[in-house]
Amino acid sequence: MNRFFAFVKKEFLHILRDRRTLLILFGLPFVQVLLFGFALTNEIKSAQIIVLDHDKGYHSGQIINRLVASGYFELQVYERSYEGLESAFRKGKVKLAVVFPVRFTHDYEHGRNAQVQLLADASEQNTAISLTNYASSIIRDYAAEGRTQVAGPMAIDIRSRMVFNPELEGAFVFVPGVMAMVLLLVSAMMTSVTIAREKEMGTMEVLMVSPLNQGQILFGKVLPYLLLSFLNGCIIIALGVFTLGIPLHGSLLLLLAETLLFIFLALSIGIFISSLTDSQLVAMFASLVIMLMPTIFLSGFIFPIESMPKLLQVISQIIPARYFIDIVKGIMIKGVGIGYLYKETLVLIGMSLFFTLLSLRNLKTRLV
Amino acid sequence: MEEAVITRKLTKKFGDFIATNEITFTVNPGEIFGFLGANGAGKTTAIRMLCGLLAPTSGEAKVAGYDVYQQSEQIKHVIGYMSQKFSLYEDLTVRENIRFYGGIYGLSGAEIKRQTESILETLSLQPVAHSLVASLPLGWKQKLAFSVAMVHNPKIVFLDEPTGGVDPITRRQFWDMIYQAAHRGTTIFVTTHYMDEAEYCNRVSIMVDGRIQALDTPRALKQTYGVDSMDGVFQILAAALPPNELIVRC
């Protein structure tokens, strides 16, 4: 056991000595999460809106005033028809449209369900969400004030509709996405590079001649990265929850367990890559090409899977991060338990077993 | 006492290529055994089989009395190995390297401490004990690598071209270290292609194209071939290629 600890200690020394590794390990999650988080929570100022006011009554006018007075919105133009809205959206200058139906004021004053429609350009999902949220809360405030002043039931029913991307898939995906990416990068790439480095430097031979057995060498290589990756996963979750206000509706324990599973999968891919090559450069390149790029482009991290061409949708099914992102979204945002996620979990387990067995077979002959 | 290394018709094939062809030799305990040959003659393949890095295709071999097929784990505890490539970690300090290799060979904390002090003392490395190995000159690194390969007091140490790329003065000092180790009873198995170094060995074997063409003391070899240097011996042996090899060349 002491032998093994001597080995693990050496691995930690390698990591601590290498500034680049440290930077990737701990800088990357912060930069990524905050970068994406900033893009999402970026406060909106003076967004261009248009109003289609069929009502032209007192309350619609009041609400428009409130919206403009809030500072978030700038009234671009009063439109007369839906066709006008569409062309305004197409030009791309307008981000949100507010539509008041005929008799809005009448309905509101008579306690009927008065309706307002919000249309947002969801080709920029994050902006669209923020804008409709802001507008909704302003209108709701207005309705709440009205209720205290005048007796009788008064309600405004806000109907928002996302145009261009109605599902809004991928809006909160960035935290799970960054998590998948960072964990893959740390676990898989660094593991494969560190094993390739020992082979390239010739120290792997010396290790193989020592009384350490193959399992100890592999596990000793992997253990520090397992710990660091898990720490990283926790940091990303904490950053997401505490600084970006991502909800954590589901079980934290399940989330951590799934994170460990994904790290294990990433490590097994890393060992698999290192069993194919003796060169650090090849290992790094292979990691980037076969893991990082597909993760970014095909996992639904940045581009929603639903809007991909059929062929890419099929390919995305072999991207491990895709399943992990679904799991994390499920637990954090939807608050579902393992009962809803067992399929994705099984896929991850299956993939881990596949790569572990494959690399064990390769390694027997290739480690030296 | 038992032979340090004993092989009988040890053979390794890579596909059709025969890297070592039925080599048979014995290394006596405590001797400095020179394993000579041109690049590609099969020296490294032979050494890797003896260290348990490569499985032989056929033949027999025993190291320190242990069979290379059945008892490779036992062998690992009693041998030291210094590879052709540099075998220390450049991003660790001198002390950390010694501690690491002591650690993986299962030395106790006290033993590691004692060995560290003794190595630093012998090599006069105290001033740079906490410097990264990367910052040391090559000659120092090689001497340190040898000391580290000896950290667990192995019965046999395998040195694969330990003096490659090292200046003549350091080579000389390196051989002084080898002599001292042999004097303490360690068997030295050393490959080299510097023929002057062959003169320092107790016995040498000369490999040509996967076969051992000669094996004796340097003095006896020089007498047999009627030359006054090991280089002369080597020239004669290397020129006398087997007939089929000649046909291929024509």
Short mmCIF file of N, CA and C in Angstrom, two decimals, chain B residues 2-78:
data_model
loop_
_atom_site.label_atom_id
_atom_site.label_comp_id
_atom_site.label_asym_id
_atom_site.label_seq_id
_atom_site.Cartn_x
_atom_site.Cartn_y
_atom_site.Cartn_z
N GLU B 2 24.43 -19.08 -6.80
CA GLU B 2 23.67 -19.29 -8.02
C GLU B 2 24.05 -18.26 -9.09
N GLU B 3 23.86 -18.62 -10.36
CA GLU B 3 24.12 -17.67 -11.43
C GLU B 3 23.14 -16.51 -11.34
N ALA B 4 23.63 -15.29 -11.65
CA ALA B 4 22.76 -14.12 -11.60
C ALA B 4 21.75 -14.17 -12.75
N VAL B 5 22.25 -14.49 -13.93
CA VAL B 5 21.36 -14.62 -15.09
C VAL B 5 21.77 -15.88 -15.84
N ILE B 6 20.80 -16.63 -16.26
CA ILE B 6 21.11 -17.78 -17.08
C ILE B 6 20.05 -17.88 -18.18
N THR B 7 20.49 -17.98 -19.43
CA THR B 7 19.52 -18.13 -20.53
C THR B 7 19.90 -19.32 -21.38
N ARG B 8 18.87 -19.93 -21.97
CA ARG B 8 19.11 -21.05 -22.88
C ARG B 8 18.22 -20.89 -24.10
N LYS B 9 18.85 -20.67 -25.25
CA LYS B 9 18.14 -20.53 -26.52
C LYS B 9 17.00 -19.51 -26.43
N LEU B 10 17.25 -18.41 -25.74
CA LEU B 10 16.22 -17.39 -25.56
C LEU B 10 15.99 -16.67 -26.89
N THR B 11 14.72 -16.65 -27.32
CA THR B 11 14.39 -16.13 -28.65
C THR B 11 13.21 -15.18 -28.57
N LYS B 12 13.30 -14.08 -29.32
CA LYS B 12 12.14 -13.20 -29.44
C LYS B 12 11.93 -12.87 -30.91
N LYS B 13 10.72 -13.15 -31.38
CA LYS B 13 10.37 -12.82 -32.76
C LYS B 13 9.31 -11.73 -32.76
N PHE B 14 9.48 -10.76 -33.64
CA PHE B 14 8.41 -9.79 -33.91
C PHE B 14 7.92 -10.08 -35.31
N GLY B 15 6.85 -10.82 -35.44
CA GLY B 15 6.42 -11.25 -36.77
C GLY B 15 7.48 -12.15 -37.38
N ASP B 16 7.99 -11.76 -38.56
CA ASP B 16 9.02 -12.57 -39.21
C ASP B 16 10.42 -12.20 -38.74
N PHE B 17 10.49 -11.04 -38.08
CA PHE B 17 11.80 -10.55 -37.69
C PHE B 17 12.25 -11.21 -36.38
N ILE B 18 13.46 -11.79 -36.41
CA ILE B 18 13.98 -12.42 -35.20
C ILE B 18 14.92 -11.45 -34.52
N ALA B 19 14.47 -10.88 -33.41
CA ALA B 19 15.26 -9.85 -32.74
C ALA B 19 16.42 -10.48 -31.96
N THR B 20 16.12 -11.53 -31.20
CA THR B 20 17.20 -12.28 -30.56
C THR B 20 17.00 -13.75 -30.95
N ASN B 21 18.10 -14.35 -31.37
CA ASN B 21 18.01 -15.67 -31.97
C ASN B 21 18.74 -16.70 -31.12
N GLU B 22 17.98 -17.43 -30.31
CA GLU B 22 18.53 -18.51 -29.51
C GLU B 22 19.79 -18.12 -28.76
N ILE B 23 19.71 -17.08 -27.95
CA ILE B 23 20.91 -16.69 -27.22
C ILE B 23 21.02 -17.49 -25.93
N THR B 24 22.23 -17.94 -25.67
CA THR B 24 22.50 -18.73 -24.48
C THR B 24 23.73 -18.15 -23.79
N PHE B 25 23.56 -17.75 -22.54
CA PHE B 25 24.72 -17.24 -21.80
C PHE B 25 24.44 -17.29 -20.31
N THR B 26 25.50 -17.10 -19.54
CA THR B 26 25.38 -17.12 -18.09
C THR B 26 26.12 -15.91 -17.53
N VAL B 27 25.50 -15.25 -16.56
CA VAL B 27 26.18 -14.14 -15.89
C VAL B 27 26.44 -14.57 -14.45
N ASN B 28 27.70 -14.48 -14.04
CA ASN B 28 28.05 -14.90 -12.68
C ASN B 28 27.72 -13.79 -11.68
N PRO B 29 27.42 -14.18 -10.46
CA PRO B 29 27.09 -13.16 -9.46
C PRO B 29 28.28 -12.26 -9.20
N GLY B 30 28.00 -10.96 -9.10
CA GLY B 30 29.03 -9.99 -8.76
C GLY B 30 29.91 -9.55 -9.91
N GLU B 31 29.68 -10.08 -11.10
CA GLU B 31 30.55 -9.65 -12.20
C GLU B 31 29.93 -8.49 -12.98
N ILE B 32 30.81 -7.83 -13.73
CA ILE B 32 30.33 -6.79 -14.64
C ILE B 32 30.28 -7.43 -16.02
N PHE B 33 29.05 -7.62 -16.48
CA PHE B 33 28.85 -8.33 -17.73
C PHE B 33 28.49 -7.33 -18.82
N GLY B 34 29.38 -7.22 -19.81
CA GLY B 34 29.13 -6.27 -20.91
C GLY B 34 28.35 -6.95 -22.02
N PHE B 35 27.31 -6.28 -22.45
CA PHE B 35 26.44 -6.85 -23.48
C PHE B 35 26.57 -5.93 -24.68
N LEU B 36 27.41 -6.33 -25.63
CA LEU B 36 27.79 -5.44 -26.71
C LEU B 36 27.09 -5.77 -28.02
N GLY B 37 27.03 -4.79 -28.86
CA GLY B 37 26.46 -5.01 -30.18
C GLY B 37 26.13 -3.69 -30.82
N ALA B 38 26.01 -3.71 -32.14
CA ALA B 38 25.65 -2.49 -32.86
C ALA B 38 24.18 -2.17 -32.54
N ASN B 39 23.77 -0.96 -32.93
CA ASN B 39 22.36 -0.63 -32.75
C ASN B 39 21.51 -1.60 -33.56
N GLY B 40 20.46 -2.12 -32.95
CA GLY B 40 19.58 -3.04 -33.68
C GLY B 40 20.06 -4.48 -33.64
N ALA B 41 21.11 -4.76 -32.86
CA ALA B 41 21.62 -6.13 -32.82
C ALA B 41 20.76 -7.02 -31.92
N GLY B 42 19.89 -6.39 -31.10
CA GLY B 42 19.02 -7.19 -30.25
C GLY B 42 19.32 -7.07 -28.77
N LYS B 43 20.23 -6.12 -28.41
CA LYS B 43 20.60 -5.96 -26.99
C LYS B 43 19.40 -5.55 -26.15
N THR B 44 18.71 -4.53 -26.62
CA THR B 44 17.61 -4.00 -25.81
C THR B 44 16.48 -5.02 -25.68
N THR B 45 16.22 -5.75 -26.77
CA THR B 45 15.19 -6.79 -26.70
C THR B 45 15.55 -7.82 -25.64
N ALA B 46 16.82 -8.23 -25.61
CA ALA B 46 17.24 -9.23 -24.63
C ALA B 46 17.07 -8.70 -23.21
N ILE B 47 17.49 -7.46 -23.01
CA ILE B 47 17.44 -6.89 -21.66
C ILE B 47 15.98 -6.75 -21.22
N ARG B 48 15.11 -6.39 -22.18
CA ARG B 48 13.69 -6.21 -21.83
C ARG B 48 13.04 -7.55 -21.47
N MET B 49 13.48 -8.62 -22.11
CA MET B 49 12.94 -9.93 -21.74
C MET B 49 13.39 -10.31 -20.33
N LEU B 50 14.65 -10.00 -20.02
CA LEU B 50 15.15 -10.38 -18.69
C LEU B 50 14.49 -9.56 -17.59
N CYS B 51 14.09 -8.33 -17.92
CA CYS B 51 13.45 -7.48 -16.91
C CYS B 51 11.95 -7.72 -16.81
N GLY B 52 11.41 -8.56 -17.66
CA GLY B 52 9.99 -8.83 -17.61
C GLY B 52 9.14 -7.83 -18.38
N LEU B 53 9.77 -7.03 -19.22
CA LEU B 53 9.00 -6.08 -20.02
C LEU B 53 8.47 -6.71 -21.30
N LEU B 54 9.09 -7.79 -21.73
CA LEU B 54 8.70 -8.46 -22.95
C LEU B 54 8.63 -9.96 -22.67
N ALA B 55 7.62 -10.61 -23.23
CA ALA B 55 7.56 -12.06 -23.06
C ALA B 55 8.40 -12.71 -24.16
N PRO B 56 9.28 -13.64 -23.80
CA PRO B 56 10.08 -14.32 -24.82
C PRO B 56 9.18 -15.16 -25.74
N THR B 57 9.61 -15.39 -26.97
CA THR B 57 8.87 -16.26 -27.87
C THR B 57 9.14 -17.72 -27.52
N SER B 58 10.43 -18.00 -27.26
CA SER B 58 10.77 -19.37 -26.84
C SER B 58 12.10 -19.34 -26.11
N GLY B 59 12.47 -20.48 -25.56
CA GLY B 59 13.72 -20.56 -24.81
C GLY B 59 13.48 -20.37 -23.32
N GLU B 60 14.57 -20.46 -22.56
CA GLU B 60 14.46 -20.35 -21.11
C GLU B 60 15.34 -19.22 -20.60
N ALA B 61 14.93 -18.66 -19.48
CA ALA B 61 15.77 -17.66 -18.83
C ALA B 61 15.44 -17.60 -17.36
N LYS B 62 16.48 -17.44 -16.54
CA LYS B 62 16.30 -17.25 -15.11
C LYS B 62 17.09 -16.03 -14.68
N VAL B 63 16.47 -15.22 -13.84
CA VAL B 63 17.16 -14.05 -13.30
C VAL B 63 17.13 -14.19 -11.79
N ALA B 64 18.30 -14.15 -11.19
CA ALA B 64 18.44 -14.34 -9.73
C ALA B 64 17.74 -15.61 -9.28
N GLY B 65 17.75 -16.60 -10.13
CA GLY B 65 17.15 -17.88 -9.78
C GLY B 65 15.67 -17.97 -10.06
N TYR B 66 15.05 -16.86 -10.50
CA TYR B 66 13.62 -16.88 -10.79
C TYR B 66 13.37 -17.01 -12.28
N ASP B 67 12.35 -17.76 -12.62
CA ASP B 67 12.01 -17.99 -14.01
C ASP B 67 11.30 -16.78 -14.60
N VAL B 68 11.70 -16.34 -15.81
CA VAL B 68 11.09 -15.12 -16.36
C VAL B 68 9.62 -15.33 -16.76
N TYR B 69 9.23 -16.58 -17.03
CA TYR B 69 7.83 -16.81 -17.41
C TYR B 69 6.93 -16.83 -16.16
N GLN B 70 7.38 -17.55 -15.14
CA GLN B 70 6.52 -17.83 -14.00
C GLN B 70 6.67 -16.83 -12.86
N GLN B 71 7.88 -16.30 -12.70
CA GLN B 71 8.16 -15.57 -11.45
C GLN B 71 8.59 -14.13 -11.69
N SER B 72 7.96 -13.50 -12.67
CA SER B 72 8.41 -12.14 -13.01
C SER B 72 8.20 -11.17 -11.85
N GLU B 73 7.19 -11.44 -11.01
CA GLU B 73 6.97 -10.53 -9.87
C GLU B 73 8.14 -10.58 -8.88
N GLN B 74 8.64 -11.81 -8.62
CA GLN B 74 9.77 -11.92 -7.71
C GLN B 74 11.01 -11.24 -8.30
N ILE B 75 11.17 -11.40 -9.62
CA ILE B 75 12.34 -10.79 -10.28
C ILE B 75 12.35 -9.29 -10.05
N LYS B 76 11.14 -8.69 -10.18
CA LYS B 76 11.06 -7.23 -10.09
C LYS B 76 11.61 -6.68 -8.77
N HIS B 77 11.48 -7.47 -7.70
CA HIS B 77 11.94 -6.98 -6.40
C HIS B 77 13.45 -6.97 -6.28
N VAL B 78 14.14 -7.80 -7.06
CA VAL B 78 15.58 -7.94 -6.84
C VAL B 78 16.42 -7.33 -7.95
#
